[in-house]
Phi, psi and omega in degrees: 000006180291128183241346180231150181211142174273118170257116188285061183271092181255100187299121181300325182295328177289316178301318180298317178297334179274001177094010181285145171273122185260153177239171176302324180299324179297317179289321180295317178299316180297319177298319180297330181294339175296320177296314179299317181298320177296316180295333181260023187299341179261011180239161175277129176224151176286162179284327183218151174228130176238145182132353178284304184301321184248035183305125181084001184224035178273068181282170182304313179299317181292317179295323177298317177296315180300315181299328179287342185243013181297135176282164176297155177115187180272123182241136172250130175240123180245146183224172178235068186282151172204149178279343178202157176256136176246182182300322182294313178299318180298322180287318184281323184223071190298329183256003180289148180254066185303312183293320179293324177293320176299316179299322179297320179292335181263358184291109184298327179296317177292320180298318180296326178291326184287000000 
């Protein structure tokens, strides 16, 4: 009964416009998503997914840049927000900026732009 699937198609050209340093792996992952998209052809998938390259670091400045460069189509942006970090989060995701990601989602300036 599964009808939707995340295909992690994060377009390298958008990341480059946002100032990201790209690696061969970024291009390879994007190429691989074509295979995934074909395999999921009978399911609903978004056109783009952002949050892979900057996983755990979707802060307000980064999200603001991304929003200015979003391509047309359906986009999924994923974050790992939290209002506070506890010992478990620190152990599992030591360098993630959970609180900053939550603040980005609550940033009225970014919300008004969207």
